[in-house]
């Protein structure tokens, strides 16, 4: 039988027993209440009979009319009480009292009538013999009356005693029934408890012990409870669960073993890759304890491998850079921090600090990576190249200037003496080539000076709108040769002053307009300006070929042209210094430059900012 069914039957039996208990209590209480009511009536009968007896004696002594009225009143009140007290075990006794009560009434009536007759004879002067006869009769009636009165009172006392006994019996019965039912309920509860304890608690204890064994990893253990009740069902479910867990863990162990082997292989490959890196690699936890490092760290810094610590590395770079500040910035902002061109002694380094972030919702930082790259050779090569370009540019500019000047003089003063058109064309080509080469040489020199911070930039206040109009007028002729328009759309507030180098700002606008003219087959270019806080932003928009999205990230680099195909060089459009020089100039003057937007076949918009003059 299921536990639920057992508990259901136990509940029904308990409810029945409780119902019977309350039914017996109702019965006994009703019986006690009835007995109390009868006892109260008996007490009233006893009291009324007692008063009647007292009034009877008083009347027999005093013969007063007042006493007679009281006697009649008491007698009349006794009739309804006797009628209400009828029924039950005391029925015969009440009938007897009622009959005696009627006889008592008749005797008392005879006594009063005889007394009235005797008094009348006395008034009429009757003979003494008649009066004595009535007196003797009256005495006999009075004696009978007193005897009957005593009997009624005696029966009344007996009735009261019987009802007292009945009340006591009813109370005793109620007490016995309570005790019996309490014993039955107690025995039933104890029996039910023992049954539940034997069936449920023992099974649950057995189930608990089995669960403890299984929790310790013994999946071979089976729970030996074969009942059809709920505990038996739970036991079978437990056994099925352990079987499935056993299958799962067996498969999981195999997967873990395979994954562990894969991770070991991946770790070996990763460590081999890290060890083979040409730059230093260090992985640290949040306490700056080094977890992984490669041999390149010791080689680059010249520190013994066993002596390398984060504190020692910070000490190494102490005079050139405060690594602790960059380290805190990296962890706080959760982004890589790059430190370029750190000079220590005769060496130059490039450092990169990157946070190690756990890929969770909170993006918890659990450590950081430090990359150390020795760029001394790169810096030396770059410096040698820059010096070469600077020297070469200086050496080239003198003869190129002479060629440009001589060809210009020939074209100006000797054109009429040159009869051969081919010779004249050759001289013209030489002049154009020298002008172009001088421009390239000047760009090389500008780049070299700007990169070495040797260019002195003026800080002067000037009207940006006027400078734009002036620049457009200077290059308008070149644009008109390609049937292109150049226009400036000034804002409503026409006067905008900036604080920058006027000549270099003009060079930036020239470079952007030059690119617009070179890469715009039809249409033209438009310049707009607008204030943005403490900056003035200048937009140069063309209707040219545009730049693809994948190539836009390569802009503003040295030798990089601004055409549609970034990876294809157009030898007729310069060497690609224009945007690079513009970027160096704008940033040197405290501004920024960007490709604002570009779309293939529609055109491009470049924008740069300069500080507004206060």
XYZ file of C-alpha atoms in Angstrom:
614
model
C 0.000 0.000 0.000
C 1.278 3.471 -0.857
C 2.231 5.842 1.937
C -0.265 8.366 0.657
C -3.094 5.764 0.929
C -2.035 4.832 4.461
C -1.985 8.433 5.539
C -5.355 8.946 3.847
C -6.977 6.080 5.810
C -5.326 7.246 9.040
C -6.764 10.704 8.495
C -10.266 9.283 7.870
C -10.125 7.151 11.046
C -8.887 10.130 13.050
C -11.714 12.296 11.706
C -14.301 9.573 12.565
C -12.942 9.195 16.106
C -12.936 12.944 16.628
C -16.511 13.096 15.280
C -17.648 10.351 17.670
C -15.921 12.145 20.531
C -17.791 15.363 19.814
C -21.080 13.434 19.346
C -20.750 11.769 22.762
C -19.832 15.114 24.292
C -22.941 16.624 22.761
C -25.067 13.735 24.090
C -23.661 13.904 27.626
C -23.836 17.695 27.739
C -27.459 17.550 26.620
C -28.181 14.970 29.282
C -26.500 17.066 31.977
C -28.396 20.142 30.808
C -31.740 18.256 30.979
C -30.930 16.974 34.463
C -30.018 20.493 35.595
C -33.308 21.836 34.265
C -35.253 19.118 36.114
C -33.196 19.760 39.231
C -34.111 23.445 39.070
C -37.801 22.523 38.702
C -37.533 20.109 41.632
C -35.927 22.860 43.696
C -38.839 25.167 42.819
C -41.365 22.426 43.737
C -39.510 21.848 47.010
C -39.480 25.570 47.783
C -43.169 26.015 46.884
C -44.246 22.955 48.938
C -42.184 24.207 51.871
C -43.888 27.601 51.744
C -47.333 25.952 51.392
C -46.623 23.892 54.522
C -45.552 27.019 56.370
C -48.649 28.918 55.217
C -50.864 25.922 56.137
C -49.500 25.932 59.710
C -49.904 29.683 59.978
C -53.482 29.511 58.706
C -54.401 26.760 61.110
C -53.070 28.940 63.919
C -54.153 32.461 62.928
C -57.038 31.907 60.472
C -56.238 35.178 58.697
C -57.595 36.061 55.268
C -54.138 37.387 54.224
C -52.593 33.955 54.832
C -55.373 32.302 52.853
C -54.658 34.548 49.854
C -50.924 33.763 50.048
C -51.673 30.048 50.290
C -53.898 30.163 47.175
C -51.218 32.109 45.268
C -48.537 29.553 46.161
C -50.812 26.675 45.365
C -51.693 28.088 41.926
C -47.976 28.628 41.083
C -47.199 24.979 41.833
C -49.464 23.566 39.079
C -47.410 24.703 36.014
C -44.156 23.666 37.739
C -45.465 20.144 38.267
C -46.671 20.041 34.642
C -43.194 21.074 33.359
C -41.411 18.521 35.552
C -43.224 15.552 34.054
C -41.473 12.742 32.106
C -38.355 10.715 32.683
C -37.486 8.278 35.445
C -39.207 10.480 38.046
C -42.563 10.335 36.232
C -44.216 8.098 38.887
C -42.928 10.220 41.737
C -44.162 13.415 40.092
C -47.585 11.787 39.439
C -47.767 10.811 43.111
C -46.843 14.363 44.174
C -49.457 15.737 41.781
C -52.176 13.412 43.147
C -51.238 14.242 46.746
C -51.203 17.864 45.711
C -54.847 17.570 44.541
C -55.860 15.750 47.732
C -53.976 18.374 49.755
C -55.934 21.073 47.998
C -59.255 19.287 48.770
C -58.415 18.873 52.448
C -57.396 22.518 52.755
C -60.644 23.551 51.061
C -62.639 21.433 53.543
C -60.746 22.988 56.460
C -61.458 26.502 55.281
C -65.113 25.642 54.550
C -65.597 24.009 57.966
C -63.981 27.014 59.640
C -66.298 29.368 57.787
C -69.346 27.253 58.737
C -68.301 27.149 62.407
C -67.862 30.887 62.466
C -71.323 31.343 60.970
C -72.917 29.100 63.605
C -71.201 31.077 66.314
C -72.649 34.235 64.933
C -76.114 32.686 64.679
C -75.936 31.438 68.302
C -76.021 27.736 67.510
C -75.799 25.133 70.227
C -72.450 24.228 71.722
C -72.880 20.645 70.633
C -73.037 21.602 66.941
C -70.060 23.855 67.328
C -68.058 21.127 69.096
C -68.952 18.646 66.383
C -67.559 21.002 63.741
C -64.453 21.634 65.834
C -63.752 17.910 66.134
C -64.250 17.513 62.367
C -61.974 20.449 61.716
C -59.238 19.017 63.917
C -59.408 15.724 62.033
C -59.180 17.501 58.678
C -56.272 19.592 59.939
C -54.437 16.452 61.048
C -54.952 14.843 57.612
C -53.877 18.080 55.948
C -50.639 18.194 57.920
C -49.870 14.538 57.183
C -50.508 15.019 53.470
C -48.381 18.174 53.515
C -45.542 16.239 55.163
C -45.797 13.449 52.592
C -45.714 15.909 49.671
C -42.637 17.627 51.120
C -40.971 14.265 51.702
C -41.631 13.208 48.091
C -40.307 16.541 46.900
C -37.035 16.021 48.799
C -36.806 12.533 47.332
C -37.304 13.993 43.818
C -34.516 16.507 44.410
C -32.166 13.789 45.658
C -32.952 11.606 42.627
C -32.211 14.459 40.250
C -28.946 15.230 42.086
C -27.964 11.632 41.566
C -28.954 11.858 37.890
C -26.724 14.955 37.416
C -23.803 13.204 39.079
C -24.347 10.120 36.889
C -24.462 12.279 33.739
C -21.214 14.030 34.705
C -19.560 10.705 35.471
C -20.707 9.326 32.119
C -19.277 12.365 30.292
C -15.953 11.990 32.114
C -15.747 8.270 31.340
C -16.539 8.839 27.679
C -13.864 11.558 27.449
C -11.284 9.271 29.011
C -12.264 6.372 26.742
C -12.047 8.453 23.570
C -8.779 10.073 24.643
C -7.335 6.619 25.275
C -8.569 5.422 21.881
C -7.100 8.484 20.131
C -3.827 8.108 22.037
C -3.552 4.419 21.181
C -4.401 5.146 17.550
C -1.818 7.955 17.362
C 0.871 5.789 18.946
C 0.023 2.894 16.635
C 0.038 5.169 13.576
C 3.341 6.728 14.666
C 4.981 3.336 15.082
C 3.666 2.201 11.705
C 4.873 5.389 9.971
C 8.191 5.176 11.807
C 8.631 1.563 10.833
C 7.589 1.974 7.214
C 8.677 5.511 6.312
C 11.445 6.592 8.686
C 13.434 3.389 8.369
C 13.115 3.485 4.594
C 14.134 7.152 4.523
C 17.124 6.426 6.768
C 18.146 3.628 4.449
C 17.708 5.982 1.504
C 19.836 8.648 3.259
C 22.672 6.217 3.951
C 22.614 5.065 0.334
C 22.666 8.687 -0.856
C 25.735 9.351 1.328
C 27.493 6.349 -0.189
C 26.647 7.532 -3.725
C 27.721 11.103 -2.903
C 31.198 9.774 -2.065
C 31.537 8.574 -5.647
C 30.427 4.950 -5.336
C 28.138 4.802 -8.372
C 28.080 0.981 -8.181
C 25.942 1.099 -5.028
C 22.265 0.172 -5.398
C 19.445 1.078 -3.009
C 17.744 -2.123 -1.828
C 14.177 -0.873 -1.243
C 11.673 -2.852 -3.317
C 8.347 -1.552 -2.049
C 5.632 -0.237 -4.343
C 5.094 2.903 -2.311
C 6.584 6.350 -2.961
C 9.877 5.532 -1.234
C 10.234 2.485 -3.431
C 9.630 4.677 -6.483
C 12.243 7.175 -5.254
C 14.693 4.314 -4.694
C 14.214 3.025 -8.230
C 14.611 6.579 -9.573
C 17.840 6.902 -7.554
C 19.163 3.656 -9.006
C 18.316 4.814 -12.540
C 19.994 8.147 -11.836
C 23.212 6.473 -10.605
C 23.255 4.305 -13.744
C 22.944 7.375 -15.966
C 25.526 9.258 -13.879
C 27.884 6.339 -14.239
C 27.436 6.396 -18.013
C 27.823 10.185 -18.058
C 30.975 10.192 -15.918
C 32.486 7.413 -17.982
C 31.930 9.442 -21.153
C 32.976 12.641 -19.385
C 36.242 11.121 -18.183
C 37.038 10.065 -21.726
C 36.226 13.555 -23.026
C 38.279 15.151 -20.235
C 41.179 12.885 -21.052
C 40.945 13.759 -24.739
C 40.538 17.458 -23.987
C 43.445 17.369 -21.520
C 45.660 15.837 -24.169
C 44.511 18.468 -26.669
C 45.126 21.244 -24.136
C 48.565 19.833 -23.370
C 49.374 19.850 -27.070
C 47.978 23.369 -27.450
C 49.940 24.527 -24.419
C 53.106 22.969 -25.805
C 52.536 24.705 -29.147
C 51.705 27.976 -27.385
C 54.797 27.792 -25.181
C 56.937 26.946 -28.213
C 55.475 29.945 -30.039
C 56.072 32.228 -27.039
C 59.655 30.987 -26.627
C 60.333 31.562 -30.316
C 59.110 35.175 -30.270
C 61.761 37.744 -31.145
C 60.359 40.170 -28.571
C 59.987 39.675 -24.831
C 56.728 38.149 -23.543
C 55.704 38.197 -19.860
C 52.373 37.004 -18.395
C 51.646 38.131 -14.809
C 48.817 37.799 -12.317
C 47.293 40.715 -10.394
C 50.022 40.402 -7.724
C 52.733 40.940 -10.382
C 53.885 37.354 -10.071
C 55.362 36.190 -13.391
C 53.520 33.114 -14.685
C 55.089 32.797 -18.145
C 58.101 34.472 -19.763
C 60.235 33.701 -22.803
C 64.048 33.750 -23.182
C 63.872 36.922 -25.276
C 63.182 38.957 -22.097
C 66.555 38.037 -20.618
C 68.337 38.584 -23.938
C 66.746 41.996 -24.619
C 67.172 43.418 -21.102
C 70.463 41.719 -20.271
C 69.097 40.341 -16.981
C 69.697 36.775 -15.813
C 66.613 34.604 -16.359
C 66.307 33.662 -12.683
C 66.513 37.299 -11.563
C 63.701 38.666 -13.746
C 60.830 40.213 -11.754
C 58.311 42.939 -12.559
C 59.946 45.226 -9.990
C 63.341 44.693 -11.632
C 61.883 45.485 -15.083
C 60.288 48.670 -13.696
C 63.631 49.604 -12.185
C 65.308 49.005 -15.577
C 62.987 51.496 -17.326
C 62.710 53.859 -14.350
C 64.642 56.736 -15.888
C 62.748 56.591 -19.197
C 59.166 55.641 -18.276
C 57.108 55.003 -15.130
C 55.732 51.552 -15.949
C 53.611 51.445 -12.779
C 51.481 54.381 -14.005
C 50.933 52.717 -17.393
C 50.228 49.404 -15.639
C 47.495 50.981 -13.461
C 46.009 52.736 -16.509
C 45.906 49.439 -18.414
C 44.079 47.591 -15.606
C 41.716 50.463 -14.781
C 40.629 51.202 -18.373
C 40.781 47.501 -19.400
C 42.566 48.300 -22.655
C 46.099 47.897 -24.074
C 48.563 50.735 -23.427
C 51.492 51.218 -25.820
C 54.712 53.044 -24.881
C 56.795 53.933 -27.923
C 60.450 54.928 -28.300
C 61.701 54.409 -24.743
C 65.409 55.159 -24.672
C 67.549 53.349 -22.094
C 71.249 53.917 -22.578
C 72.043 53.248 -26.214
C 68.939 51.106 -26.727
C 65.393 51.948 -27.789
C 62.354 49.920 -26.768
C 58.659 49.643 -27.560
C 56.458 48.323 -24.732
C 52.865 47.116 -24.778
C 50.793 46.473 -21.645
C 47.561 44.510 -22.217
C 44.996 43.321 -19.617
C 44.022 39.652 -19.396
C 40.216 39.677 -19.143
C 38.031 36.729 -18.177
C 35.311 36.421 -20.800
C 32.327 36.763 -18.471
C 29.529 39.258 -18.014
C 31.609 41.243 -15.525
C 34.762 41.187 -17.702
C 36.959 40.507 -14.678
C 40.654 41.378 -15.078
C 42.820 38.470 -13.849
C 46.274 39.641 -14.929
C 48.268 41.452 -17.604
C 50.740 40.837 -20.435
C 53.929 42.855 -20.980
C 55.555 42.823 -24.426
C 59.102 44.228 -24.742
C 60.483 44.888 -28.226
C 64.035 46.074 -28.884
C 63.676 48.616 -31.703
C 67.244 49.913 -31.548
C 68.139 48.563 -34.998
C 64.854 49.836 -36.429
C 65.510 53.286 -34.971
C 69.063 53.299 -36.330
C 67.841 52.242 -39.768
C 65.072 54.827 -39.644
C 67.499 57.525 -38.573
C 69.975 56.514 -41.288
C 67.197 56.589 -43.844
C 65.999 59.978 -42.671
C 69.542 61.341 -42.750
C 69.982 59.883 -46.211
C 66.777 61.477 -47.439
C 67.706 64.770 -45.786
C 71.215 64.813 -47.262
C 69.997 63.596 -50.634
C 67.227 66.176 -50.643
C 69.611 68.984 -49.797
C 72.084 67.800 -52.446
C 69.317 67.400 -55.054
C 67.599 70.693 -54.399
C 70.603 72.851 -55.489
C 71.021 71.377 -58.993
C 67.252 71.049 -59.421
C 66.823 74.712 -58.527
C 69.481 75.590 -61.095
C 67.771 73.461 -63.752
C 64.387 75.029 -62.981
C 65.853 78.535 -63.071
C 67.789 78.012 -66.287
C 64.866 76.381 -68.109
C 62.609 79.192 -66.886
C 65.070 81.802 -68.228
C 65.356 79.994 -71.572
C 61.543 79.860 -71.868
C 61.257 83.532 -70.940
C 64.085 85.094 -72.982
C 65.106 82.635 -75.706
C 61.817 81.250 -76.988
C 62.007 83.228 -80.239
C 65.537 81.948 -80.919
C 64.538 78.289 -80.617
C 63.227 77.340 -84.015
C 62.929 73.597 -83.411
C 59.576 72.759 -81.740
C 60.926 69.491 -80.362
C 63.752 71.320 -78.583
C 61.236 73.793 -77.133
C 59.077 70.897 -75.909
C 62.113 69.238 -74.336
C 62.962 72.446 -72.475
C 59.322 72.686 -71.275
C 59.379 69.072 -70.088
C 62.679 69.696 -68.277
C 61.156 72.693 -66.489
C 57.996 70.802 -65.416
C 60.059 67.811 -64.266
C 62.379 70.036 -62.223
C 59.395 71.772 -60.593
C 57.865 68.401 -59.721
C 61.164 67.047 -58.378
C 61.721 70.165 -56.266
C 58.222 69.628 -54.797
C 59.084 66.023 -53.952
C 62.431 67.079 -52.419
C 60.657 69.725 -50.340
C 58.169 67.077 -49.139
C 61.066 64.812 -48.118
C 62.664 67.666 -46.192
C 59.340 68.556 -44.535
C 58.771 64.967 -43.438
C 62.306 64.699 -42.075
C 62.041 67.937 -40.093
C 58.540 67.182 -38.783
C 59.450 63.660 -37.660
C 62.566 64.953 -35.890
C 60.556 67.823 -34.318
C 62.866 70.334 -35.997
C 60.098 72.342 -37.669
C 59.284 75.608 -35.945
C 55.568 76.411 -36.179
C 54.260 79.900 -35.603
C 51.334 80.695 -33.331
C 49.463 83.474 -35.047
C 45.869 84.603 -35.191
C 44.292 84.717 -38.651
C 40.907 84.559 -40.406
C 40.317 81.000 -41.596
C 37.677 82.011 -44.157
C 40.023 84.506 -45.795
C 42.816 81.904 -45.953
C 40.495 79.367 -47.626
C 39.372 81.872 -50.270
C 42.996 82.841 -50.912
C 44.042 79.188 -51.331
C 41.123 78.422 -53.668
C 42.074 81.376 -55.876
C 45.638 80.047 -56.155
C 44.649 76.527 -57.294
C 41.529 77.491 -59.234
C 43.511 77.565 -62.469
C 44.642 73.932 -62.075
C 41.043 72.859 -61.363
C 39.656 74.756 -64.341
C 42.046 72.864 -66.641
C 40.096 69.682 -65.666
C 36.724 71.502 -65.793
C 36.320 71.129 -62.009
C 34.745 73.646 -59.648
C 36.234 74.781 -56.328
C 33.953 76.647 -53.960
C 33.833 77.792 -50.354
C 30.536 77.888 -48.466
C 31.139 80.276 -45.569
C 28.818 80.106 -42.540
C 26.516 82.943 -41.526
C 29.168 84.143 -39.116
C 31.852 84.904 -41.677
C 34.726 85.766 -39.329
C 36.434 82.779 -37.681
C 39.937 83.270 -36.290
C 42.219 80.380 -35.371
C 45.548 80.220 -33.542
C 47.998 78.316 -35.759
C 50.750 78.674 -38.364
C 49.072 80.411 -41.309
C 51.518 79.167 -43.926
C 51.372 75.552 -42.746
C 47.555 75.707 -42.539
C 47.538 76.893 -46.149
C 49.809 73.935 -47.017
C 47.287 71.532 -45.411
C 44.402 73.015 -47.423
C 46.572 72.884 -50.573
C 47.296 69.177 -49.983
C 43.618 68.319 -49.474
C 42.503 70.353 -52.505
C 45.322 68.816 -54.551
C 44.105 65.310 -53.709
C 40.532 66.356 -54.520
C 41.611 67.674 -57.950
C 43.811 64.634 -58.697
C 41.134 62.034 -57.843
C 38.006 63.792 -59.149
C 37.234 63.112 -62.834
C 34.211 65.414 -62.872
C 32.399 67.733 -60.501
C 34.637 69.485 -58.010
C 35.380 70.200 -54.358
C 33.635 72.219 -51.636
C 35.064 73.602 -48.374
C 32.958 74.284 -45.272
C 33.861 75.369 -41.757
C 31.955 75.145 -38.477
C 32.836 75.766 -34.826
C 32.957 72.797 -32.439
C 33.594 74.026 -28.911
C 37.116 75.392 -28.669
C 37.978 74.078 -32.153
C 37.138 75.150 -35.693
C 36.481 72.201 -37.996
C 37.190 72.445 -41.729
C 35.572 70.011 -44.204
C 36.951 69.399 -47.724
C 34.428 67.410 -49.783
C 35.001 66.170 -53.345
C 32.910 64.261 -55.898
C 35.765 61.936 -56.793
C 36.288 58.188 -57.001
C 36.079 57.605 -53.224
C 37.966 55.124 -51.041
C 36.766 51.596 -50.166
C 36.076 50.848 -46.487
C 38.804 48.196 -46.238
C 41.416 50.674 -47.519
C 40.419 53.651 -45.358
C 42.504 52.409 -42.403
C 45.715 52.723 -44.484
C 45.397 56.479 -44.973
C 47.688 59.106 -43.363
C 50.714 56.845 -43.707
C 54.019 57.687 -45.349
C 54.135 57.023 -49.119
C 50.373 56.277 -49.083
C 48.267 57.826 -51.847
C 44.600 58.756 -51.347
C 43.178 57.094 -54.435
C 40.483 54.464 -54.835
C 42.978 51.590 -54.978
C 45.239 52.068 -51.985
C 47.546 49.157 -52.828
C 48.084 50.346 -56.423
C 50.449 53.318 -56.944
C 49.698 56.041 -59.493
C 53.115 57.437 -60.478
C 51.517 60.599 -61.863
C 50.001 61.596 -58.482
C 53.126 62.171 -56.356
C 54.873 59.945 -53.807
C 52.117 59.934 -51.153
C 53.431 62.487 -48.658
C 50.482 64.901 -48.766
C 48.178 63.320 -46.158
C 51.114 62.210 -43.996
C 52.575 65.735 -43.878
C 49.103 67.185 -43.240
C 48.633 64.809 -40.297
C 52.015 65.746 -38.785
C 51.304 69.465 -39.214
C 47.752 69.369 -37.783
C 48.795 67.331 -34.748
C 51.806 69.602 -34.161
C 49.394 72.555 -34.024
C 47.130 70.807 -31.471
C 44.403 69.607 -33.847
C 43.196 66.398 -35.470
C 42.647 65.225 -39.040
C 40.449 62.395 -40.299
C 38.656 60.874 -43.231
C 35.161 62.029 -42.235
C 33.348 59.867 -44.806
C 33.924 58.253 -48.193
C 31.874 56.242 -50.671
C 33.071 54.629 -53.868
C 31.851 56.494 -56.935
C 30.377 59.317 -54.799
C 33.350 61.052 -53.230
C 35.218 61.683 -49.983
C 35.214 64.220 -47.150
C 38.358 65.015 -45.168
C 38.151 67.122 -42.004
C 40.694 68.745 -39.702
C 40.424 70.877 -36.567
C 42.460 73.805 -35.241
C 42.173 75.746 -31.999
C 39.950 78.820 -32.132
C 41.777 82.017 -31.226
C 40.584 83.418 -27.902
